[in-house]
Short mmCIF file of C-alpha atoms in Angstrom, two decimals:
data_model
loop_
_atom_site.label_atom_id
_atom_site.label_comp_id
_atom_site.label_asym_id
_atom_site.label_seq_id
_atom_site.Cartn_x
_atom_site.Cartn_y
_atom_site.Cartn_z
CA MET A 14 88.22 -22.53 -2.81
CA PHE A 15 85.09 -22.09 -5.02
CA LEU A 16 83.00 -23.86 -2.69
CA ASN A 17 84.36 -22.11 0.40
CA THR A 18 83.07 -18.89 -1.95
CA LEU A 19 79.44 -20.47 -1.71
CA THR A 20 77.21 -18.07 0.33
CA PRO A 21 74.06 -19.95 1.71
CA LYS A 22 72.23 -17.69 -0.87
CA PHE A 23 73.42 -19.33 -3.53
CA TYR A 24 72.15 -22.85 -1.85
CA VAL A 25 68.81 -21.13 -1.08
CA ALA A 26 68.63 -20.16 -5.45
CA LEU A 27 69.89 -23.11 -6.30
CA THR A 28 67.13 -25.72 -4.59
CA GLY A 29 64.76 -23.79 -4.58
CA THR A 30 65.56 -23.27 -8.45
CA SER A 31 65.88 -26.61 -9.61
CA SER A 32 62.36 -27.23 -7.11
CA LEU A 33 60.47 -24.56 -9.80
CA ILE A 34 62.12 -26.40 -12.32
CA SER A 35 60.73 -29.74 -10.99
CA GLY A 36 56.98 -28.64 -10.86
CA LEU A 37 57.21 -27.11 -13.74
CA ILE A 38 57.91 -30.94 -15.79
CA LEU A 39 55.69 -32.11 -12.77
CA ILE A 40 52.82 -30.16 -14.06
CA PHE A 41 53.35 -29.97 -17.99
CA GLU A 42 53.44 -34.55 -17.38
CA TRP A 43 50.62 -34.12 -16.16
CA TRP A 44 48.22 -32.55 -18.20
CA TYR A 45 49.56 -34.10 -21.03
CA PHE A 46 49.32 -37.36 -19.49
CA ARG A 47 45.59 -36.57 -18.42
CA LYS A 48 44.87 -35.35 -21.98
CA TYR A 49 46.55 -37.86 -24.10
CA GLY A 50 47.04 -40.82 -21.56
CA THR A 51 50.89 -41.40 -21.89
CA SER A 52 54.61 -39.87 -20.51
CA PHE A 53 55.76 -37.46 -22.44
CA ILE A 54 59.64 -37.59 -21.39
CA GLU A 55 59.35 -41.47 -22.49
CA GLN A 56 57.31 -40.90 -25.62
CA VAL A 57 60.46 -38.35 -26.31
CA SER A 58 62.46 -41.21 -25.19
CA VAL A 59 60.67 -44.10 -27.13
CA SER A 60 60.41 -42.09 -30.42
CA HIS A 61 62.86 -40.81 -30.72
CA LEU A 62 66.07 -40.63 -29.00
CA ARG A 63 66.55 -44.39 -28.27
CA PRO A 64 66.56 -44.33 -32.29
CA LEU A 65 69.28 -41.87 -31.97
CA LEU A 66 71.15 -44.29 -28.95
CA GLY A 67 70.67 -47.20 -31.22
CA GLY A 68 67.89 -48.87 -29.48
CA VAL A 69 66.22 -51.09 -31.90
CA ASP A 70 61.96 -51.57 -29.92
CA ASN A 71 61.50 -54.71 -29.67
CA ASN A 72 59.00 -54.69 -33.12
CA SER A 73 61.06 -53.02 -35.12
CA SER A 74 62.60 -56.90 -36.05
CA ASN A 75 59.13 -57.51 -37.72
CA ASN A 76 57.76 -53.96 -39.00
CA SER A 77 58.30 -55.58 -42.34
CA ASN A 78 56.09 -58.48 -41.33
CA SER A 79 53.65 -57.30 -39.55
CA SER A 80 53.08 -53.72 -40.92
CA ASN A 81 49.46 -54.72 -43.05
CA GLY A 82 48.57 -56.47 -39.42
CA ASP A 83 49.42 -52.96 -37.55
CA SER A 84 47.44 -51.42 -40.09
CA ASP A 85 44.01 -53.12 -40.46
CA SER A 86 44.18 -53.08 -35.94
CA ASN A 87 44.95 -49.45 -36.06
CA ARG A 88 41.94 -49.06 -38.65
CA GLN A 89 39.87 -51.78 -35.40
CA SER A 90 40.99 -49.47 -32.80
CA VAL A 91 39.33 -46.63 -34.91
CA SER A 92 36.63 -48.09 -35.82
CA GLU A 93 35.58 -49.11 -32.69
CA CYS A 94 35.79 -45.56 -31.20
CA LYS A 95 32.50 -44.82 -33.51
CA VAL A 96 30.25 -43.32 -31.51
CA TRP A 97 26.42 -44.37 -32.66
CA ARG A 98 23.11 -43.55 -32.26
CA ASN A 99 21.11 -44.58 -29.19
CA PRO A 100 18.55 -47.56 -30.55
CA LEU A 101 16.60 -46.42 -27.26
CA ASN A 102 17.63 -42.19 -26.85
CA LEU A 103 15.03 -40.71 -25.31
CA PHE A 104 12.63 -37.55 -26.86
CA ARG A 105 13.52 -34.16 -26.52
CA GLY A 106 10.68 -32.26 -26.27
CA ALA A 107 8.85 -34.60 -23.19
CA GLU A 108 11.72 -36.02 -21.97
CA TYR A 109 15.16 -34.58 -22.05
CA ASN A 110 13.30 -30.74 -21.76
CA ARG A 111 10.81 -32.21 -18.96
CA TYR A 112 14.18 -32.65 -16.90
CA THR A 113 16.55 -30.01 -17.52
CA TRP A 114 12.76 -28.27 -16.40
CA VAL A 115 13.14 -29.63 -12.53
CA THR A 116 16.33 -30.22 -12.12
CA GLY A 117 17.98 -27.15 -14.14
CA ARG A 118 20.41 -28.97 -15.61
CA GLU A 119 21.12 -30.09 -19.40
CA PRO A 120 21.22 -33.91 -19.48
CA LEU A 121 22.59 -33.63 -23.15
CA THR A 122 25.83 -32.36 -24.37
CA TYR A 123 26.88 -29.96 -27.14
CA TYR A 124 28.91 -32.57 -28.62
CA ASP A 125 25.98 -35.19 -28.39
CA MET A 126 22.87 -32.74 -30.18
CA ASN A 127 25.64 -32.16 -32.82
CA LEU A 128 26.23 -35.32 -33.89
CA SER A 129 22.54 -35.56 -33.47
CA ALA A 130 22.67 -32.00 -35.98
CA GLN A 131 24.60 -33.94 -38.52
CA ASP A 132 22.54 -37.38 -38.18
CA HIS A 133 18.85 -35.09 -39.29
CA GLN A 134 21.35 -34.35 -41.94
CA THR A 135 22.21 -37.38 -43.71
CA PHE A 136 19.57 -39.10 -42.97
CA PHE A 137 16.29 -36.50 -44.11
CA THR A 138 17.58 -34.62 -47.04
CA CYS A 139 19.30 -35.13 -50.27
CA ASP A 140 20.60 -32.76 -52.76
CA SER A 141 17.21 -31.80 -54.97
CA ASP A 142 15.46 -30.83 -51.96
CA HIS A 143 15.93 -27.56 -53.14
CA LEU A 144 13.38 -28.22 -55.44
CA ARG A 145 10.63 -28.98 -53.09
CA PRO A 146 9.63 -24.68 -51.25
CA ALA A 147 9.74 -27.18 -47.68
CA ASP A 148 11.48 -29.20 -47.77
CA ALA A 149 14.88 -26.09 -48.70
CA ILE A 150 13.20 -25.12 -45.37
CA MET A 151 13.66 -28.41 -43.64
CA GLN A 152 17.50 -28.31 -44.95
CA LYS A 153 18.78 -24.83 -43.06
CA ALA A 154 16.64 -26.09 -40.36
CA TRP A 155 18.29 -29.70 -38.83
CA ARG A 156 21.77 -26.88 -39.30
CA GLU A 157 20.19 -24.52 -37.10
CA ARG A 158 21.17 -24.14 -33.35
CA ASN A 159 18.80 -22.51 -31.99
CA PRO A 160 15.76 -24.53 -31.18
CA GLN A 161 13.14 -22.21 -30.87
CA ALA A 162 14.69 -21.21 -35.07
CA ARG A 163 14.48 -25.15 -36.04
CA ILE A 164 10.56 -25.69 -34.71
CA SER A 165 9.53 -22.31 -36.31
CA ALA A 166 10.78 -23.00 -39.47
CA ALA A 167 8.93 -26.38 -39.02
CA HIS A 168 5.92 -24.63 -39.26
CA GLU A 169 6.84 -22.32 -41.88
CA ALA A 170 7.04 -25.44 -43.88
CA LEU A 171 4.42 -27.22 -42.84
CA GLU A 172 2.34 -23.24 -44.02
CA ILE A 173 3.24 -24.36 -47.57
CA ASN A 174 2.63 -28.11 -48.27
CA GLU A 175 2.32 -31.68 -45.32
CA CYS A 176 6.13 -32.06 -45.24
CA ALA A 177 6.90 -35.29 -43.33
CA THR A 178 10.31 -34.40 -41.83
CA ALA A 179 8.50 -30.90 -40.07
CA TYR A 180 6.68 -33.12 -38.03
CA ILE A 181 9.62 -35.10 -37.11
CA LEU A 182 11.46 -32.06 -35.80
CA LEU A 183 7.68 -30.92 -34.20
CA ALA A 184 7.41 -34.03 -32.88
CA GLU A 185 11.11 -34.31 -30.98
CA GLU A 186 11.32 -30.48 -29.90
CA GLU A 187 8.38 -28.92 -29.62
CA ALA A 188 5.51 -32.10 -27.46
CA THR A 189 5.91 -32.03 -24.23
CA THR A 190 4.52 -35.30 -23.26
CA ILE A 191 4.84 -39.28 -25.28
CA ALA A 192 1.09 -38.33 -26.37
CA GLU A 193 1.84 -35.73 -28.41
CA ALA A 194 4.42 -36.84 -30.03
CA GLU A 195 2.58 -39.88 -30.93
CA LYS A 196 -0.03 -37.78 -32.28
CA LEU A 197 3.06 -35.41 -34.44
CA PHE A 198 4.03 -38.99 -35.75
CA LYS A 199 0.91 -40.07 -37.07
CA GLN A 200 0.18 -36.70 -38.86
CA ALA A 201 4.30 -37.69 -39.87
CA LEU A 202 3.97 -41.08 -41.48
CA LYS A 203 0.60 -40.10 -43.64
CA ALA A 204 2.91 -37.67 -45.38
CA GLY A 205 6.44 -39.82 -45.15
CA ASP A 206 4.37 -42.25 -45.84
CA GLY A 207 2.54 -40.27 -50.05
CA CYS A 208 6.73 -39.19 -50.53
CA TYR A 209 7.50 -43.00 -49.62
CA ARG A 210 5.60 -44.66 -52.57
CA ARG A 211 5.88 -41.98 -55.06
CA SER A 212 9.20 -42.10 -54.74
CA GLN A 213 9.60 -45.91 -55.40
CA GLN A 214 8.25 -45.88 -58.52
CA LEU A 215 10.05 -43.68 -59.80
CA GLN A 216 14.32 -44.67 -58.37
CA HIS A 217 15.07 -45.73 -61.37
CA HIS A 218 14.52 -42.78 -63.16
CA GLY A 219 18.35 -41.41 -62.09
CA SER A 220 20.29 -40.95 -59.38
CA GLN A 221 18.84 -37.80 -58.58
CA TYR A 222 15.80 -39.45 -57.79
CA GLU A 223 16.98 -42.65 -56.29
CA ALA A 224 18.66 -40.65 -53.86
CA GLN A 225 14.98 -38.87 -52.57
CA HIS A 226 14.10 -42.44 -52.60
CA ARG A 227 16.85 -43.41 -49.71
CA ARG A 228 15.80 -40.11 -48.43
CA ASP A 229 11.92 -41.29 -48.12
CA THR A 230 13.53 -44.61 -46.80
CA ASN A 231 15.29 -43.18 -44.23
CA VAL A 232 12.65 -40.81 -43.38
CA LEU A 233 9.85 -43.89 -43.30
CA VAL A 234 11.52 -45.30 -40.82
CA TYR A 235 12.55 -43.20 -38.79
CA ILE A 236 8.87 -42.55 -38.14
CA LYS A 237 7.85 -46.10 -37.40
CA ARG A 238 10.25 -47.05 -34.79
CA ARG A 239 9.84 -43.85 -33.30
CA LEU A 240 5.58 -45.05 -33.59
CA ALA A 241 6.52 -47.61 -31.86
CA MET A 242 8.28 -46.70 -29.15
CA CYS A 243 5.61 -44.00 -28.74
CA ALA A 244 3.05 -47.14 -28.17
CA ARG A 245 6.25 -48.86 -25.58
CA ARG A 246 6.57 -45.53 -23.23
CA LEU A 247 2.80 -44.49 -23.51
CA GLY A 248 2.19 -48.96 -22.37
CA ARG A 249 0.74 -50.12 -25.40
CA THR A 250 3.55 -52.99 -25.36
CA ARG A 251 2.46 -55.48 -26.85
CA GLU A 252 0.92 -53.40 -30.19
CA ALA A 253 4.83 -51.71 -30.10
CA VAL A 254 6.53 -55.17 -30.51
CA LYS A 255 3.83 -55.92 -33.86
CA MET A 256 5.29 -52.54 -35.41
CA MET A 257 9.11 -53.00 -33.95
CA ARG A 258 8.83 -56.83 -35.86
CA ASP A 259 6.40 -55.55 -38.73
CA LEU A 260 9.21 -52.84 -39.48
CA MET A 261 12.46 -54.88 -39.49
CA LYS A 262 10.22 -57.41 -42.00
CA GLU A 263 9.33 -54.69 -44.18
CA PHE A 264 12.70 -53.10 -44.13
CA PRO A 265 15.48 -55.89 -43.08
CA LEU A 266 18.46 -54.39 -45.34
CA LEU A 267 18.29 -51.11 -42.39
CA SER A 268 20.26 -52.80 -40.16
CA MET A 269 22.06 -49.64 -38.80
CA PHE A 270 19.33 -48.82 -37.17
CA ASN A 271 19.30 -51.19 -34.24
CA ILE A 272 15.93 -52.10 -34.42
CA HIS A 273 16.25 -55.19 -32.72
CA GLU A 274 17.39 -53.64 -29.70
CA ASN A 275 14.46 -51.94 -28.82
CA LEU A 276 12.70 -55.14 -29.65
CA LEU A 277 14.25 -56.48 -27.29
CA GLU A 278 13.35 -54.48 -24.36
CA ALA A 279 10.27 -54.92 -24.45
CA LEU A 280 10.13 -58.13 -24.62
CA LEU A 281 11.68 -58.25 -22.02
CA GLU A 282 8.86 -55.79 -20.86
CA LEU A 283 6.62 -59.01 -21.97
CA GLN A 284 9.04 -61.35 -19.82
CA ALA A 285 8.19 -63.50 -23.42
CA TYR A 286 12.24 -64.87 -22.62
CA ALA A 287 11.31 -67.34 -25.39
CA ASP A 288 11.27 -64.69 -28.13
CA VAL A 289 14.09 -62.92 -26.93
CA GLN A 290 15.86 -65.97 -26.75
CA ALA A 291 14.67 -66.59 -30.68
CA VAL A 292 15.62 -62.77 -31.24
CA LEU A 293 19.48 -63.28 -29.87
CA ALA A 294 20.09 -66.30 -31.87
CA LYS A 295 20.03 -64.48 -35.18
CA TYR A 296 22.02 -61.40 -34.10
CA ASP A 297 24.55 -62.91 -31.74
CA ASP A 298 27.02 -63.95 -34.17
CA ILE A 299 30.23 -63.64 -33.97
CA SER A 300 29.74 -62.05 -37.82
CA LEU A 301 27.77 -59.41 -35.80
CA PRO A 302 28.73 -56.18 -34.28
CA LYS A 303 28.27 -56.74 -30.30
CA SER A 304 26.67 -54.17 -27.57
CA ALA A 305 25.72 -54.29 -24.48
CA THR A 306 21.66 -55.11 -24.85
CA ILE A 307 22.50 -58.05 -26.82
CA CYS A 308 25.70 -59.39 -24.52
CA TYR A 309 24.13 -58.47 -21.34
CA THR A 310 20.14 -59.84 -22.62
CA ALA A 311 22.61 -63.34 -22.82
CA ALA A 312 23.72 -63.54 -19.53
CA LEU A 313 19.96 -62.36 -18.22
CA LEU A 314 18.91 -65.37 -19.92
CA LYS A 315 21.39 -67.85 -19.35
CA ALA A 316 20.83 -66.14 -15.52
CA ARG A 317 17.71 -66.83 -15.19
CA ALA A 318 17.92 -70.41 -15.28
CA VAL A 319 19.60 -71.03 -11.53
CA SER A 320 19.95 -67.10 -10.22
CA ASP A 321 17.01 -68.57 -7.87
CA LYS A 322 18.27 -71.25 -6.57
CA PHE A 323 22.34 -70.05 -5.84
CA SER A 324 24.43 -69.63 -3.25
CA PRO A 325 27.92 -68.63 -3.31
CA GLU A 326 28.29 -70.65 0.27
CA ALA A 327 26.60 -73.76 -1.61
CA ALA A 328 28.54 -72.93 -4.27
CA SER A 329 32.09 -73.33 -2.81
CA ARG A 330 30.96 -75.89 -0.96
CA ARG A 331 29.85 -78.34 -3.72
CA GLY A 332 31.82 -76.28 -7.24
CA LEU A 333 29.59 -74.86 -9.99
CA SER A 334 27.31 -77.35 -12.15
CA THR A 335 27.12 -77.17 -15.85
CA ALA A 336 24.34 -74.60 -15.65
CA GLU A 337 25.64 -72.44 -13.15
CA MET A 338 28.97 -72.24 -15.07
CA ASN A 339 26.84 -70.96 -18.19
CA ALA A 340 25.40 -68.35 -17.02
CA VAL A 341 28.83 -67.16 -14.90
CA GLU A 342 30.79 -67.39 -18.16
CA ALA A 343 27.71 -65.87 -19.28
CA ILE A 344 28.44 -62.75 -17.20
CA HIS A 345 31.98 -62.75 -17.59
CA ARG A 346 31.82 -62.37 -20.91
CA ALA A 347 28.95 -59.26 -20.99
CA VAL A 348 31.70 -57.40 -18.35
CA GLU A 349 34.36 -57.86 -21.05
CA PHE A 350 32.29 -56.44 -23.05
CA ASN A 351 31.63 -53.70 -21.64
CA PRO A 352 33.04 -53.49 -17.53
CA HIS A 353 30.48 -50.41 -16.47
CA VAL A 354 27.55 -52.12 -16.42
CA PRO A 355 27.59 -53.53 -14.06
CA LYS A 356 28.07 -51.07 -11.26
CA TYR A 357 24.49 -49.13 -12.81
CA LEU A 358 22.75 -52.89 -12.60
CA LEU A 359 23.92 -53.40 -9.02
CA GLU A 360 23.45 -49.71 -8.03
CA MET A 361 26.72 -48.76 -7.10
CA LYS A 362 26.96 -46.04 -9.10
CA SER A 363 23.92 -43.48 -9.93
CA LEU A 364 22.07 -43.76 -12.79
CA ILE A 365 21.60 -39.77 -15.91
CA LEU A 366 19.00 -40.02 -18.72
CA PRO A 367 21.40 -41.85 -21.75
CA PRO A 368 22.71 -39.43 -24.07
CA GLU A 369 21.79 -39.66 -28.08
CA HIS A 370 24.66 -41.14 -28.68
CA ILE A 371 26.77 -44.10 -27.42
CA LEU A 372 30.44 -45.35 -27.49
CA LYS A 373 30.67 -49.11 -27.34
CA ARG A 374 32.71 -50.41 -24.15
CA GLY A 375 32.39 -46.61 -22.95
CA ASP A 376 30.25 -45.34 -19.92
CA SER A 377 27.87 -43.81 -22.40
CA GLU A 378 26.65 -47.28 -23.67
CA ALA A 379 26.36 -48.59 -20.31
CA ILE A 380 23.91 -45.75 -19.29
CA ALA A 381 21.89 -46.15 -21.93
CA TYR A 382 20.80 -50.12 -21.43
CA ALA A 383 21.46 -49.60 -17.19
CA PHE A 384 18.47 -46.90 -17.86
CA PHE A 385 16.20 -49.47 -19.51
CA HIS A 386 16.94 -52.29 -18.09
CA LEU A 387 17.73 -52.66 -14.81
CA ALA A 388 14.05 -53.04 -13.68
CA HIS A 389 14.36 -56.74 -16.35
CA TRP A 390 16.76 -57.85 -13.66
CA LYS A 391 14.95 -56.73 -10.62
CA ARG A 392 12.42 -59.05 -12.46
CA VAL A 393 14.50 -61.80 -12.32
CA GLU A 394 14.64 -63.92 -8.67
CA GLY A 395 18.53 -64.03 -8.04
CA ALA A 396 19.64 -62.14 -10.70
CA LEU A 397 21.42 -59.72 -9.94
CA ASN A 398 22.69 -61.09 -6.42
CA LEU A 399 24.10 -63.79 -9.70
CA LEU A 400 25.32 -60.88 -11.04
CA HIS A 401 27.42 -59.62 -7.23
CA CYS A 402 29.00 -62.62 -6.90
CA THR A 403 30.70 -62.92 -9.90
CA TRP A 404 31.52 -60.03 -12.41
CA GLU A 405 34.49 -58.73 -10.64
CA GLY A 406 36.31 -62.68 -11.69
CA THR A 407 36.12 -61.12 -14.68
CA PHE A 408 39.04 -58.94 -14.82
CA ARG A 409 41.04 -61.72 -13.34
CA MET A 410 40.74 -63.87 -16.97
CA ILE A 411 41.77 -60.31 -18.77
CA PRO A 412 45.06 -61.10 -20.09
CA TYR A 413 47.80 -58.41 -18.79
CA PRO A 414 48.29 -56.10 -20.67
CA LEU A 415 44.64 -54.92 -21.28
CA GLU A 416 46.10 -54.42 -24.98
CA LYS A 417 45.96 -58.51 -25.31
CA GLY A 418 41.23 -59.33 -24.68
CA HIS A 419 40.47 -62.22 -23.72
CA LEU A 420 37.00 -63.11 -25.65
CA PHE A 421 37.21 -60.10 -27.91
CA TYR A 422 39.83 -57.52 -29.39
CA PRO A 423 41.46 -55.36 -26.84
CA TYR A 424 39.68 -52.93 -25.21
CA PRO A 425 40.54 -49.29 -26.71
CA ILE A 426 41.97 -46.33 -25.60
CA CYS A 427 39.59 -43.01 -26.66
CA THR A 428 36.97 -44.21 -24.47
CA GLU A 429 37.38 -42.04 -21.71
CA THR A 430 37.90 -39.24 -23.97
CA ALA A 431 34.66 -39.96 -26.46
CA ASP A 432 32.14 -40.51 -22.87
CA ARG A 433 33.44 -37.15 -21.01
CA GLU A 434 32.91 -35.54 -24.85
CA LEU A 435 28.87 -37.14 -25.15
CA LEU A 436 28.13 -37.71 -21.09
CA PRO A 437 27.58 -33.97 -19.33
CA SER A 438 29.59 -32.55 -17.13
CA PHE A 439 27.53 -32.96 -13.67
CA HIS A 440 28.74 -37.09 -14.58
CA GLU A 441 31.43 -38.71 -13.39
CA VAL A 442 32.27 -40.59 -16.22
CA SER A 443 33.51 -44.64 -15.49
CA VAL A 444 37.25 -45.53 -16.85
CA TYR A 445 38.56 -48.77 -18.24
CA PRO A 446 41.04 -49.84 -18.26
CA LYS A 447 42.83 -47.76 -15.01
CA LYS A 448 45.51 -45.18 -16.01
CA GLU A 449 49.01 -45.86 -14.86
CA LEU A 450 50.80 -43.35 -14.09
CA PRO A 451 54.26 -43.75 -15.93
CA PHE A 452 57.13 -43.76 -14.45
CA PHE A 453 58.60 -40.55 -15.12
CA ILE A 454 55.81 -39.18 -13.52
CA LEU A 455 56.18 -40.69 -10.30
CA PHE A 456 60.03 -39.93 -10.38
CA THR A 457 59.32 -35.96 -10.98
CA ALA A 458 57.25 -36.56 -8.24
CA GLY A 459 59.25 -37.93 -5.50
CA LEU A 460 62.20 -35.21 -6.87
CA CYS A 461 60.20 -32.34 -7.32
CA SER A 462 58.68 -33.19 -3.81
CA PHE A 463 62.84 -33.85 -2.47
CA THR A 464 64.10 -30.33 -3.92
CA ALA A 465 61.23 -28.25 -2.10
CA MET A 466 62.12 -30.39 0.69
CA LEU A 467 65.69 -29.21 0.34
CA ALA A 468 64.80 -25.79 -0.45
CA LEU A 469 62.59 -24.81 2.63
CA LEU A 470 65.51 -26.20 5.14
CA THR A 471 67.68 -23.67 2.94
CA HIS A 472 65.29 -21.12 3.76
CA GLN A 473 65.25 -22.04 7.13
CA PHE A 474 68.64 -23.46 8.26
CA PRO A 475 71.15 -21.62 4.90
CA GLU A 476 74.52 -21.83 7.50
CA LEU A 477 73.18 -25.56 7.84
CA MET A 478 72.85 -26.85 4.65
CA GLY A 479 75.37 -24.92 3.01
CA VAL A 480 77.70 -27.12 5.84
CA PHE A 481 75.66 -30.30 5.25
CA ALA A 482 76.12 -29.08 1.25
CA LYS A 483 80.18 -28.65 1.28
CA ALA A 484 80.34 -31.70 3.73
CA MET A 485 78.32 -34.35 1.11
CA ILE A 486 80.74 -32.46 -1.34
CA ASP A 487 84.26 -33.17 0.32
CA ILE A 488 82.88 -37.03 0.64
CA PHE A 489 81.56 -38.20 -2.54
CA CYS A 490 84.88 -36.34 -3.68
CA SER A 491 87.28 -38.34 -1.31
CA ALA A 492 85.45 -40.80 -1.84
CA GLU A 493 86.29 -40.91 -5.33
CA PHE A 494 89.64 -40.22 -4.97
CA ARG A 495 90.30 -42.76 -2.41
CA ASP A 496 88.66 -45.40 -4.67
CA TRP A 497 90.51 -44.64 -7.69
CA ASN A 498 93.49 -44.39 -5.96
CA CYS A 499 92.71 -48.14 -4.74
CA LYS A 500 92.48 -49.53 -8.10
CA SER A 501 95.41 -48.15 -9.35
CA ILE A 502 97.66 -49.96 -6.62
CA PHE A 503 95.62 -53.18 -7.77
CA MET A 504 97.05 -52.54 -11.13
CA ARG A 505 100.57 -52.00 -10.49
CA VAL A 506 100.88 -54.88 -8.23
CA GLU A 507 99.56 -57.15 -10.19
CA ASP A 508 102.09 -55.65 -13.34
CA GLU A 509 105.00 -55.21 -11.31
CA LEU A 510 104.11 -59.79 -10.49
CA GLU A 511 102.56 -61.11 -13.01
CA ILE A 512 99.37 -62.00 -11.35
CA PRO A 513 96.68 -63.38 -13.60
CA PRO A 514 93.14 -62.70 -13.84
CA ALA A 515 91.77 -64.04 -11.67
CA PRO A 516 87.69 -64.41 -10.29
CA GLN A 517 86.60 -61.84 -7.38
CA SER A 518 85.04 -63.86 -4.85
CA GLN A 519 84.32 -61.85 -1.85
CA HIS A 520 86.70 -62.35 0.36
CA PHE A 521 89.38 -60.99 -2.15
CA GLN A 522 86.92 -58.24 -2.40
CA ASN A 523 87.11 -57.60 0.72
#
């Protein structure tokens, strides 16, 4: 009687409501997946419902034994998502701003420039700056968001005293050419060197003087490095190499600046491959952190030995020689460290200006590397051809799931989020590994599509769909009744004849 009293409007409302609800669930699931990389329903079921239902995670039995390992891996994952200062970052006034003038696009994101402001406050200021008027003005200038306000503050500081950090700011942001920037950096070197020598003599007189000396050391190293980069930009590459070598000898403990990456790029420009190999022998060590520059430069040197005579057809017939195998393994190692680089080197994806900060193993690091090193790969005959033939084979070697890794630690899952913050919006961020859609998103999409189709059919043919729904319910109910009736009859016969239970063959089931 209940089914007979239902009208077609009920079925229209039922299917329409279910379609709307499943559609909302699908939209929420898709948004949650895009933001956090996992399904909300799966996360809730694994984290909350499974323990309530008595389920035990496969790894829970070993929690007491592996808690330290888990915490170490978590710390490692967080550390690998750390954003680093780009060793080859460009000059804002002479390069980034010129790009904006020509294209009308902003090559730097607010997040990237905010990180640079934090770096400047860390390296170029100290707690005693309020005692010196010029340094107090610059301490406020590094916090200023408006570029013109920063430049005005730097000029104001220079009116009071010869301030090295004021010259740095003007060289970075006001100078419109590299030559102008180099001139300002030379003035900064003169002022910074005097401050460094004075603080060096007083560094042991207390913590305040020690902090001043640390700040003056950072300022001096920064100035000399940027002067070397200016010489490299202006074509005086040998002079730049000498300045970088002297800087590394004078301050060997300041490895955080990664000056060796600037040196590698300059030596590759000179085609001094023996010197490049010597630098790699020192910095491509298992105990030192890797980078795309280290891994891909090592691959380039090994590819250089065989790339001019390499032929994929000949290699498939006779197999790879020892030198070719070493080159291929080096390429696989580099691609596993950063899989985004080959598409830029092979010009399968367009380059943009590199950001001021990079994420190791991310798209931002790939852009920063390829922007300066593409010319070096093109200069080696056949190197790009060897890379083109072999780089995709890396992904067959990486075990699945990707959390295991092969030659390096597992690939971080936070790279996409950080790269989207570092890279401008007009650039399509390269993502690896590709996120697979969870089951519940696919299930919800199918459910939404099915209910939407039912709603449409019910709206167009309400009487026909009502008859169809009643028929399906009658069939389902009658089938359930027949199944229950047959089972009860068999159980009654077994009880009366005392038939022992036996394995049911296909004939018995029939």
